GROMACS .gro file of C-alpha atoms in nm:
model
  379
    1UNK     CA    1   0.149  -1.543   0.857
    2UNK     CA    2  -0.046  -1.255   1.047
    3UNK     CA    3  -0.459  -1.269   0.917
    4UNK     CA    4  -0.389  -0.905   1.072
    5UNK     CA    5  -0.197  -0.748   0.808
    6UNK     CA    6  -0.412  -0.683   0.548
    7UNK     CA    7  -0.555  -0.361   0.720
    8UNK     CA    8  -0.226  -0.213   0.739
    9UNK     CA    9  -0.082  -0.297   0.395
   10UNK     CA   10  -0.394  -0.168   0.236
   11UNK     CA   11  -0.404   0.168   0.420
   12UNK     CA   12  -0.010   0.224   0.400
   13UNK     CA   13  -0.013   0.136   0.012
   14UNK     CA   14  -0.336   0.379  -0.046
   15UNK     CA   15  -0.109   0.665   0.106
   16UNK     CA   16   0.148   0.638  -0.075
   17UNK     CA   17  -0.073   0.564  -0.346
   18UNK     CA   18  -0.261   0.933  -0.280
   19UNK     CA   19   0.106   1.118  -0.188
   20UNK     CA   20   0.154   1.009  -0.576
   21UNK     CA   21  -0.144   1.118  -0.730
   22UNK     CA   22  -0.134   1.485  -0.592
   23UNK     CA   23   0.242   1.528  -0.657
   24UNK     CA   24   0.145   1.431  -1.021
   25UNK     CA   25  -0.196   1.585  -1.044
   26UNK     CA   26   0.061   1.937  -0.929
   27UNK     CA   27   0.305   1.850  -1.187
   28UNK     CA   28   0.056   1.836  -1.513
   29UNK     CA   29  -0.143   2.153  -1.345
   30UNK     CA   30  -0.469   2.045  -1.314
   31UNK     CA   31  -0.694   2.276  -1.195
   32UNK     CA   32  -0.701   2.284  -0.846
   33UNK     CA   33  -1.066   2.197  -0.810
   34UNK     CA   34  -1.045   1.875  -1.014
   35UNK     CA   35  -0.732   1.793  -0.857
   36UNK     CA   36  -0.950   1.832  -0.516
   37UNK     CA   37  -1.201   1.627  -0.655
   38UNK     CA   38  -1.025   1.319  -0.743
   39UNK     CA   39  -0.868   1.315  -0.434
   40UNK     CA   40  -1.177   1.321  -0.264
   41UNK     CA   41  -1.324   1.085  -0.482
   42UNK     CA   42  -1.093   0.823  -0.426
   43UNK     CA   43  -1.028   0.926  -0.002
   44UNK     CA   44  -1.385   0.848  -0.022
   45UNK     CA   45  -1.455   0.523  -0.176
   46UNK     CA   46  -1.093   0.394  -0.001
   47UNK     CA   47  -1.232   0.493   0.377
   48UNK     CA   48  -1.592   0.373   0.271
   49UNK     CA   49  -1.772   0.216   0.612
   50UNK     CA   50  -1.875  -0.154   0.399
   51UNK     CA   51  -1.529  -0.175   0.249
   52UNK     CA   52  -1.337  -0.108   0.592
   53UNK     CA   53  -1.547  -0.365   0.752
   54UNK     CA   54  -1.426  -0.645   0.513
   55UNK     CA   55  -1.072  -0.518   0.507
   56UNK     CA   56  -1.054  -0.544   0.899
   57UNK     CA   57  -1.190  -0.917   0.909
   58UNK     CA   58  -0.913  -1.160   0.988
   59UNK     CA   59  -0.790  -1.290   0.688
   60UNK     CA   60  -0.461  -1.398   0.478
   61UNK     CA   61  -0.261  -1.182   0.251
   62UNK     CA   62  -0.343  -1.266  -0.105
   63UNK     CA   63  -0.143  -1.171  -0.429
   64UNK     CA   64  -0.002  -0.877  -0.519
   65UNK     CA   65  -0.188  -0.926  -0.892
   66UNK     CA   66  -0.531  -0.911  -0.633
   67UNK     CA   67  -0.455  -0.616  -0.417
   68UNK     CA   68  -0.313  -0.438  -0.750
   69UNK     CA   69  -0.664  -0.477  -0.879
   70UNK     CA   70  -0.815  -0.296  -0.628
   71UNK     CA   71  -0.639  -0.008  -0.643
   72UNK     CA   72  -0.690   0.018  -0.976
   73UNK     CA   73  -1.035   0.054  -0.924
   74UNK     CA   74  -0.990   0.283  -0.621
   75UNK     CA   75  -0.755   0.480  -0.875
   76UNK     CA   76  -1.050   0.504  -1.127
   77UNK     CA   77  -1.294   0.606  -0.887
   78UNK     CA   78  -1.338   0.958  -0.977
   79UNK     CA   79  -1.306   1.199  -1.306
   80UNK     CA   80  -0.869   1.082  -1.362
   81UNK     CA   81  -0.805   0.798  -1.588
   82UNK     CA   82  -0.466   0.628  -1.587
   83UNK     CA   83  -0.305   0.363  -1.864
   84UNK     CA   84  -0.146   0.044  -1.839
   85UNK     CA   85   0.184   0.182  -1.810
   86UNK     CA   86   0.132   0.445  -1.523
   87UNK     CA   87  -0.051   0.182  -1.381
   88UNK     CA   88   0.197   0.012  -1.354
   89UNK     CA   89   0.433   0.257  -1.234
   90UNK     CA   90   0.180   0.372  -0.967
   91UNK     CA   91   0.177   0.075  -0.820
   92UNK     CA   92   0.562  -0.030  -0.807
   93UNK     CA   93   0.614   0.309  -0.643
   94UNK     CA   94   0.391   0.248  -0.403
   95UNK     CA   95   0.489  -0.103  -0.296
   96UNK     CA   96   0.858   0.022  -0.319
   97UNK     CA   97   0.772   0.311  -0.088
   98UNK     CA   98   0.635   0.108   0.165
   99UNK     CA   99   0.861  -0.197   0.116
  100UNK     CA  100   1.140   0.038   0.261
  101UNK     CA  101   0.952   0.204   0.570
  102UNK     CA  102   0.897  -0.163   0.693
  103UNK     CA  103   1.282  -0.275   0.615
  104UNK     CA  104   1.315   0.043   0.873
  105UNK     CA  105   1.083   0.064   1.154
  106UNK     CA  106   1.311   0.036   1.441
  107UNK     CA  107   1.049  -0.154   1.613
  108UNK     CA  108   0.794  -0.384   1.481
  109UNK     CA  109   0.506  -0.168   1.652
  110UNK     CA  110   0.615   0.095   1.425
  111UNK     CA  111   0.421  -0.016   1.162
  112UNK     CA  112   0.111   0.134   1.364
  113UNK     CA  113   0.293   0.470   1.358
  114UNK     CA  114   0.358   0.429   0.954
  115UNK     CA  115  -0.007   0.400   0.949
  116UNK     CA  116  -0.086   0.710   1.111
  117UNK     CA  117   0.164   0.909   0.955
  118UNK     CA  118  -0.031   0.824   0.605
  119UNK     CA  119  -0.362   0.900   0.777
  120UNK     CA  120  -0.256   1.224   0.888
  121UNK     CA  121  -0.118   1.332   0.543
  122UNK     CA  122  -0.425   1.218   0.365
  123UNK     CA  123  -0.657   1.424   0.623
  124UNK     CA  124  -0.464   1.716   0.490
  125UNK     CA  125  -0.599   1.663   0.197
  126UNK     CA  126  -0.949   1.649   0.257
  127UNK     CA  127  -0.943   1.974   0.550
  128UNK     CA  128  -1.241   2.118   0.362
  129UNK     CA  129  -1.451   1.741   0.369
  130UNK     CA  130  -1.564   1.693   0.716
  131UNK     CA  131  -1.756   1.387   0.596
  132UNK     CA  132  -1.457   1.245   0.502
  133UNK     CA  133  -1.269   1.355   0.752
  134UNK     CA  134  -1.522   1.165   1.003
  135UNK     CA  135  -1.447   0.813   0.749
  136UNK     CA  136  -1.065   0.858   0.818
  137UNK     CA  137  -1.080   0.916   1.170
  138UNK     CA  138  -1.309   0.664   1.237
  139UNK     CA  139  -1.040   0.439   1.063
  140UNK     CA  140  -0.807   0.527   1.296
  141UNK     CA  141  -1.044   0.471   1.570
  142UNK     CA  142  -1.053   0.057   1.418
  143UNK     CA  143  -0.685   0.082   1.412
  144UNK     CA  144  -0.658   0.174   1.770
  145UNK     CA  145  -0.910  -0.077   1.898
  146UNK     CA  146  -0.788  -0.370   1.660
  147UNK     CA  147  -0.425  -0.289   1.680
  148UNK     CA  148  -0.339  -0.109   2.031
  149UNK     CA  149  -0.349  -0.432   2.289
  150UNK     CA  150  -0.113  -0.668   2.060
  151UNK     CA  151   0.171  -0.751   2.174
  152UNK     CA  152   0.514  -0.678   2.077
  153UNK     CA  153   0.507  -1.092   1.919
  154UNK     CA  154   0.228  -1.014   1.743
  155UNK     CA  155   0.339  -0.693   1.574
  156UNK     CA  156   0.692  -0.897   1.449
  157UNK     CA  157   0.446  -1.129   1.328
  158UNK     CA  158   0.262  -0.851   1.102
  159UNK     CA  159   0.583  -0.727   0.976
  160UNK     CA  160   0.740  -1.088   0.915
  161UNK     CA  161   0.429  -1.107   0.699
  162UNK     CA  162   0.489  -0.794   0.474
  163UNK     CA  163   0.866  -0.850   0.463
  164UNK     CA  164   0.732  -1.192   0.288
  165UNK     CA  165   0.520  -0.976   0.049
  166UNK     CA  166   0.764  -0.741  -0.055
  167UNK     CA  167   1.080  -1.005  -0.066
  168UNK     CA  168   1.079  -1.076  -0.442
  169UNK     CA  169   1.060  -0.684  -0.521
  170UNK     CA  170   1.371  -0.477  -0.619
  171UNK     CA  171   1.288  -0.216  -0.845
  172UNK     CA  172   1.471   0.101  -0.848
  173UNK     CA  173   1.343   0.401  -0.758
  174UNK     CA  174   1.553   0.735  -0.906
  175UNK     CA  175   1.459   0.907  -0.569
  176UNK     CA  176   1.562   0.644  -0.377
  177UNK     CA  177   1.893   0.594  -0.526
  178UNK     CA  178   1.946   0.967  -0.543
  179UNK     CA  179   1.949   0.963  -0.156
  180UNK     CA  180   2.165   0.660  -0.179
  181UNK     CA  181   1.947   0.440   0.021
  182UNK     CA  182   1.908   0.211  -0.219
  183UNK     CA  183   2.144   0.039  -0.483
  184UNK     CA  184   2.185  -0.033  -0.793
  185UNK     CA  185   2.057  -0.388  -0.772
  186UNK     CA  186   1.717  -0.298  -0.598
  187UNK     CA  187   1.790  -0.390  -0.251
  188UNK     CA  188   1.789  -0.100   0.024
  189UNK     CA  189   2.056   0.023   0.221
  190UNK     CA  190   1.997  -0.006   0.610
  191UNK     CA  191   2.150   0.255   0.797
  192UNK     CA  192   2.401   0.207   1.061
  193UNK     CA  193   2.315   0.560   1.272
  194UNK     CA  194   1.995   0.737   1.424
  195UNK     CA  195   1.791   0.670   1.678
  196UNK     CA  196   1.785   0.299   1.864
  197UNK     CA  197   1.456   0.128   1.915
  198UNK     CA  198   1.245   0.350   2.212
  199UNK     CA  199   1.257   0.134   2.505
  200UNK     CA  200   1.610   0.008   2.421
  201UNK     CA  201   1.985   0.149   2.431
  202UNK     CA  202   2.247   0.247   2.227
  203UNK     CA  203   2.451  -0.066   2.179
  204UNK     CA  204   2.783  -0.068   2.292
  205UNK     CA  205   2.783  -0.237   2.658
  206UNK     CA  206   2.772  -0.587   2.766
  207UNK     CA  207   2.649  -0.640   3.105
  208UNK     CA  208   2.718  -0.936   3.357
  209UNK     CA  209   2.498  -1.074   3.655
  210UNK     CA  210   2.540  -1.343   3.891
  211UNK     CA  211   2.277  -1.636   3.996
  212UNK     CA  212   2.142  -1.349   4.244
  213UNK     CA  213   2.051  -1.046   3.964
  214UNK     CA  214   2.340  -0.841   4.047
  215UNK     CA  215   2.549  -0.678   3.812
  216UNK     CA  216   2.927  -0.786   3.855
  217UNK     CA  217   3.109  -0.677   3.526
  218UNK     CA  218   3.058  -0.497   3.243
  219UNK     CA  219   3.261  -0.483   2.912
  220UNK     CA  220   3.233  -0.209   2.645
  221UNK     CA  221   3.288  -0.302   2.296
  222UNK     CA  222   3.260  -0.090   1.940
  223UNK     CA  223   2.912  -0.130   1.716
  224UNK     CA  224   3.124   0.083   1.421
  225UNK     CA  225   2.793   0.247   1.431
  226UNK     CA  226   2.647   0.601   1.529
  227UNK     CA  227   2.353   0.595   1.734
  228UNK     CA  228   2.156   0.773   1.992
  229UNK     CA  229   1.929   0.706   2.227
  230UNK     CA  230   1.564   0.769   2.100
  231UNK     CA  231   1.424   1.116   2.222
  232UNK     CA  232   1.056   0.997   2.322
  233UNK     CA  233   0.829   0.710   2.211
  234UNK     CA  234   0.566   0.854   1.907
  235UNK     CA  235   0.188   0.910   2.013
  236UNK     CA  236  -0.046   0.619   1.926
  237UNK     CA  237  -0.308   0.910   1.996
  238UNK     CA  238  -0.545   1.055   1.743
  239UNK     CA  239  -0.410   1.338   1.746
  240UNK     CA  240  -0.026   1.382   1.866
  241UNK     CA  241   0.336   1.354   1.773
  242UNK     CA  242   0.418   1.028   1.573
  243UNK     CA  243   0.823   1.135   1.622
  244UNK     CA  244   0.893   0.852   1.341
  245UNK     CA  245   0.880   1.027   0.984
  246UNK     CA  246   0.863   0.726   0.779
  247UNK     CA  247   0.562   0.713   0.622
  248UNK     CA  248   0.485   1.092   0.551
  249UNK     CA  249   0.509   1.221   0.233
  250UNK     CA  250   0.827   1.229   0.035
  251UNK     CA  251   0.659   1.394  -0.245
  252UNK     CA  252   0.586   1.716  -0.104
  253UNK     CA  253   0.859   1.894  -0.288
  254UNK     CA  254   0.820   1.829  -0.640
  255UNK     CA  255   1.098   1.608  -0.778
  256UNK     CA  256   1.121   1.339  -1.118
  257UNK     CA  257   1.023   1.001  -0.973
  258UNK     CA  258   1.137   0.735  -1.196
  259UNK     CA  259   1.145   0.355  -1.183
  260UNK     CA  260   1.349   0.071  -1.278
  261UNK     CA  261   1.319  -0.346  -1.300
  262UNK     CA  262   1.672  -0.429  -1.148
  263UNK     CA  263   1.851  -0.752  -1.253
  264UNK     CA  264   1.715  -0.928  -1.025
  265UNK     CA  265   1.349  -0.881  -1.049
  266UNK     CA  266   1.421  -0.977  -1.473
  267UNK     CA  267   1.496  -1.283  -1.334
  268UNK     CA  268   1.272  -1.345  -1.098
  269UNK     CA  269   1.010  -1.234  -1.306
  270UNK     CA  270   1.067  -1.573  -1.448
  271UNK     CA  271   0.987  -1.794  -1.176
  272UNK     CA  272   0.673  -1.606  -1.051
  273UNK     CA  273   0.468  -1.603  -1.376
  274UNK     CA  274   0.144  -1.554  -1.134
  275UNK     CA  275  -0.060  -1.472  -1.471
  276UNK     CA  276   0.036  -1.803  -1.611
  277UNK     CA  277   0.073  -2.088  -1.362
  278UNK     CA  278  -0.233  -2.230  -1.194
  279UNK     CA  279  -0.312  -2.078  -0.838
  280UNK     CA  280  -0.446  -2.284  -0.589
  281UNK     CA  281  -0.602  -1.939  -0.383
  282UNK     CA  282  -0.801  -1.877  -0.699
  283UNK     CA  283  -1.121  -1.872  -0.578
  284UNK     CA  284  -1.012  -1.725  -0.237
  285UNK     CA  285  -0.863  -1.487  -0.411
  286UNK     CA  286  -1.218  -1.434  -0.625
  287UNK     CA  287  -1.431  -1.412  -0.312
  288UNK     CA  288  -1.160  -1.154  -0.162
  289UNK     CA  289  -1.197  -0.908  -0.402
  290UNK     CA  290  -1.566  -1.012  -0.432
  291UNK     CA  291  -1.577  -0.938  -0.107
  292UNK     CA  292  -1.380  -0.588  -0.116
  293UNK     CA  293  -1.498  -0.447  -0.436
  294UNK     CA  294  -1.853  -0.518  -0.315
  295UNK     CA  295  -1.769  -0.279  -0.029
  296UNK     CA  296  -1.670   0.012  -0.272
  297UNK     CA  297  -1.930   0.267  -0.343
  298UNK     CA  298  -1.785   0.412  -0.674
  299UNK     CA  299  -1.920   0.716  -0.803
  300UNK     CA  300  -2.045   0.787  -1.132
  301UNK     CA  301  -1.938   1.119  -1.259
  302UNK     CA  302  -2.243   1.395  -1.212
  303UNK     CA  303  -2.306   1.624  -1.480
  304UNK     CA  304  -2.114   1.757  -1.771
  305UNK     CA  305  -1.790   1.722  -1.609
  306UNK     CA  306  -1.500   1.581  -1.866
  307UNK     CA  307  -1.274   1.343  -1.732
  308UNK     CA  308  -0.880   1.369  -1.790
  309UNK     CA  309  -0.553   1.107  -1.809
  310UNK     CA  310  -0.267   1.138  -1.579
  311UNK     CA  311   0.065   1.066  -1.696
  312UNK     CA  312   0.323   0.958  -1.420
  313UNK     CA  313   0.595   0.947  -1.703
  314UNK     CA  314   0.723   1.308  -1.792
  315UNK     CA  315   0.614   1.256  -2.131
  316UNK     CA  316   0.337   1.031  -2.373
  317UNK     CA  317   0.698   0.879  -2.530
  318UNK     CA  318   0.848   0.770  -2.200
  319UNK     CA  319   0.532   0.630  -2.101
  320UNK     CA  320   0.523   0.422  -2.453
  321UNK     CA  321   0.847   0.302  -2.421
  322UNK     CA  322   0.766   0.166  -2.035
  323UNK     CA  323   0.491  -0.016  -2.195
  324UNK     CA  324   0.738  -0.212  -2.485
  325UNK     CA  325   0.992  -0.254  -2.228
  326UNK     CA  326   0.826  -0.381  -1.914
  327UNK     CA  327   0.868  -0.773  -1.864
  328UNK     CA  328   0.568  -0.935  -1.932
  329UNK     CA  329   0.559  -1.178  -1.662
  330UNK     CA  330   0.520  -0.829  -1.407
  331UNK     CA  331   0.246  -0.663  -1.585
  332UNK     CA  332  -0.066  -0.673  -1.414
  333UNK     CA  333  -0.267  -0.671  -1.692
  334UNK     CA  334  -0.518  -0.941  -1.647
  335UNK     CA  335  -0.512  -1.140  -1.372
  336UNK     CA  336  -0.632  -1.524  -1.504
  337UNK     CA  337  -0.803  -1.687  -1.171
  338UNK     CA  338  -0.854  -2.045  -1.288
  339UNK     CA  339  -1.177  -2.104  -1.151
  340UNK     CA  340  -1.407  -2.136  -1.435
  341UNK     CA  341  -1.450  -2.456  -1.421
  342UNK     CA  342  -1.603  -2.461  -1.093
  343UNK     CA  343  -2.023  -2.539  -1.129
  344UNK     CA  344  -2.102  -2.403  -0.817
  345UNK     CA  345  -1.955  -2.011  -0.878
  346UNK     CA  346  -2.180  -1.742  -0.812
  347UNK     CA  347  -2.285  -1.546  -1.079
  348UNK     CA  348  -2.128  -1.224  -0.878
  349UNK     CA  349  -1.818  -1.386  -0.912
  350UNK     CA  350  -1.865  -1.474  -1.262
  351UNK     CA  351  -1.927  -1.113  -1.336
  352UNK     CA  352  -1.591  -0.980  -1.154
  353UNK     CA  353  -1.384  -1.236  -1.386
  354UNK     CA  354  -1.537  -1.067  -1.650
  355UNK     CA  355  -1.466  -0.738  -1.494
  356UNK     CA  356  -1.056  -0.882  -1.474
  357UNK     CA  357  -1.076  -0.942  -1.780
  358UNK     CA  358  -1.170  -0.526  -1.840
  359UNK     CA  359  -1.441  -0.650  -2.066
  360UNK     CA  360  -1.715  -0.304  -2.007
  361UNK     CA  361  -2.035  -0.495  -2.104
  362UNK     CA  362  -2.404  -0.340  -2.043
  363UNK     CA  363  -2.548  -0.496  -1.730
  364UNK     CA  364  -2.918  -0.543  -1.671
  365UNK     CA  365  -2.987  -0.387  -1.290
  366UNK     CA  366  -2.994  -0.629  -1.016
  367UNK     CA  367  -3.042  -0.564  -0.632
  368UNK     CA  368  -2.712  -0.428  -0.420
  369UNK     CA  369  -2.743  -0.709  -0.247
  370UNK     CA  370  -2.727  -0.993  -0.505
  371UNK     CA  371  -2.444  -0.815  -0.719
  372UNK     CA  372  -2.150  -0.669  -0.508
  373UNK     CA  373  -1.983  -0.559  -0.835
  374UNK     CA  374  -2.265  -0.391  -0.967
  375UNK     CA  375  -2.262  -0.233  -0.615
  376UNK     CA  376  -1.928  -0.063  -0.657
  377UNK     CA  377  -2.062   0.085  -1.008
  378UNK     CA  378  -2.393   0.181  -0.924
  379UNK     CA  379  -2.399   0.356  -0.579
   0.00000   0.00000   0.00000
C-alpha cells in the first residue's frame, strides 16, 4: 500500500464530485449566481491551505465510510443541501467515475495526468475567483513537487493501491453502460484499441538478441487488437496539453445519469458490513478525519440568503424509492467507530463521533486550536 495515494484519490473524487454538482445544479436551473456560489463555496473549503497540508502527509488509505464523510461535509459547505439518498448517489458516481479512469490509464503515471485534467476543469469554474484560483494552482504546484520525481515503481504502487479501494465496487452507471463500457454485472469493459502506453509500441513484434545485444530474428505475431502508437506524451506542466482525456468532464453535455447496485455488490454488501463489524482502524480512522475536518474552514452562510436541496434523482419519487431500495449494509449513514470505550480520547474526537452520529447540538465556543471540529464550523 502507497501512504501516497490519498492526495490523489481525494482530489480526483472532489472533481468528479464538482463535474456532478454543476451538471445538476444546470439541470434544476438554479440561478446562475447561486449555482456560482456553491461551487465556490465548496472549491474553496476543498483547496483550503490547513486541509491540503494534512491531506499531503504520508499516510494509509482509510475506509470508504471515512472519506464519504468528508465529502459530505465538503458537499454541505455552502447554501445546497443534499439528502441521504443523493448522497448516496453522489458519491457512487463519483467513485464509479474514477474507479474506471484508473482501470484505464495506459500507464501508471497517468494517474498524475487524471489529476490535472480535474484541476483544470474545476479552474474553469472558478475563472472569475482569482483567490481561488491561486488555492488550486498552488495544489498543483504540491502535486508537482510531491509527485514529479517518483518513479515509474512507485506510481504502479499508487494505482495498485486504488485498484484495492475500488475492487469490491460494481455499480452500474446508465451512462456508462449506454457507451457500452461497462456491463451489466458492474465490471468495466477494457478496450482492445487506441493508443499504446507513450514510451512503448504497438504490440505485434517479438524481437531476438544474442549474448552480444544484437538483434538476430524477429517474429511477427497477431494481438487481435487495434492500436497505434501514442502521438506525444501529455504535459506534466501547469499549464499545457494533458493529451489523455480521462478525467475531464463527461457531464458537460447534459444527459440522465442513473445508478444501479449490480448482483454482485448485493452480495458483497454482505460480507463488508463496515457499519456493523468492529474495525480495528477506528481510532485511526477518528484522528484522520479529526485531522482533515479540522483543516476545513466551512463557511457560515452571510446574510439573508435561503439555502436550497439538490435532487440528483429526476424526481422527489425516484429519489424515495432509492432510499427504500438501497441495501442497508452500503448506506453511509452513520459510520459507528468503536472507540468509545477508550479513557484516553480527546474531547475533539468525542465531539466528531457526535458529529457522525449527525446529532446538531449547541456548542459552547472554544479556541481553534483546542476544537478542530468547531474549526470547520466556525471560521
Amino acid at each position: 500500500m502507497s501512504v501516497r495515494t490519498l492526495p490523489l484519490l481525494f482530489l480526483n473524487l472532489g472533481g468528479e464530485m464538482l463535474y456532478i454538482l454543476d451538471q445538476r445544479l444546470r439541470a434544476q436551473n438554479i440561478p446562475g449566481d447561486k449555482a456560482r456560489k456553491v461551487l465556490n463555496d465548496i472549491i474553496s473549503t476543498m483547496f483550503n491551505r490547513k486541509f491540503m497540508e494534512e491531506l499531503f502527509k504520508p499516510q494509509e488509505l482509510y475506509s470508504k465510510k471515512a472519506l464519504r464523510t468528508v465529502y459530505e461535509r465538503l458537499a454541505h459547505a455552502s447554501i445546497m443541501k443534499l439528502n441521504q439518498a443523493s448522497m448516496d448517489k453522489l458519491y457512487d458516481l463519483m467513485t464509479m467515475a474514477f474507479k474506471y479512469q484508473v482501470l484505464l490509464c495506459p500507464r501508471p503515471k497517468d494517474v498524475l495526468l487524471v489529476t490535472f485534467n480535474h484541476l483544470d476543469t474545476i479552474k474553469g469554474f472558478i475563472q472569475d475567483s482569482p483567490t481561488i484560483l491561486q488555492q488550486v494552482d498552488e495544489t498543483f504546484r504540491q502535486l508537482t513537487e510531491i509527485y514529479g520525481g517518483l518513479s515509474a515503481g512507485e506510481f504502479q504502487l499508487i494505482r495498485q493501491t486504488l485498484l484495492i479501494f475500488f475492487q469490491d465496487l460494481h455499480i452500474r452507471v446508465s451512462m456508462f453502460l449506454k457507451d457500452k463500457v461497462q456491463n451489466n454485472n458492474g465490471r468495466f469493459v477494457l478496450p482492445v484499441s487506441g493508443p499504446v502506453p507513450w514510451g512503448t509500441e504497438v504490440p505485434g513484434l517479438i524481437r531476438m538478441f544474442n549474448n552480444k545485444g544484437e538483434e538476430v530474428k524477429r517474429i511477427e505475431f497477431k494481438h487481435g487488437g487495434n492500436y497505434v502508437p501514442a502521438p506525444k506524451e501529455g504535459s506534466f506542466e501547469l499549464y499545457g496539453d494533458r493529451v489523455l482525456k480521462l478525467g475531464t468532464n463527461m457531464y458537460s453535455v447534459n444527459r440522465p445519469v442513473e445508478t444501479h447496485m449490480s448482483g454482485s455488490s448485493k452480495n458483497l454488501a454482505s460480507r463488508t458490513q463496515e457499519s456493523i463489524a468492529p474495525n480495528p482502524l477506528a481510532k485511526e480512522e477518528l484522528n484522520f478525519l479529526a485531522r482533515l475536518m479540522g483543516g476545513m474552514e466551512i463557511k457560515k452562510p452571510s446574510g439573508p440568503e435561503p439555502g436550497f436541496r439538490l435532487n440528483l434523482f429526476t424526481t422527489d419519487e425516484e429519489e424515495e424509492q432509492a432510499a427504500l431500495t438501497r441495501p442497508e449494509e452500503l448506506s453511509y449513514e452513520v459510520i459507528n467507530i468503536q472507540a468509545t470505550q477508550d479513557q484516553q480520547r480527546s474531547e475533539e474526537l468525542a465531539r466528531i463521533m457526535g458529529e457522525f452520529e449527525m446529532m446538531e447540538q449547541p456548542r459552547l465556543s472554544t479556541s481553534k486550536g483546542d476544537d478542530l471540529l468547531a474549526m470547520m464550523d466556525e471560521l
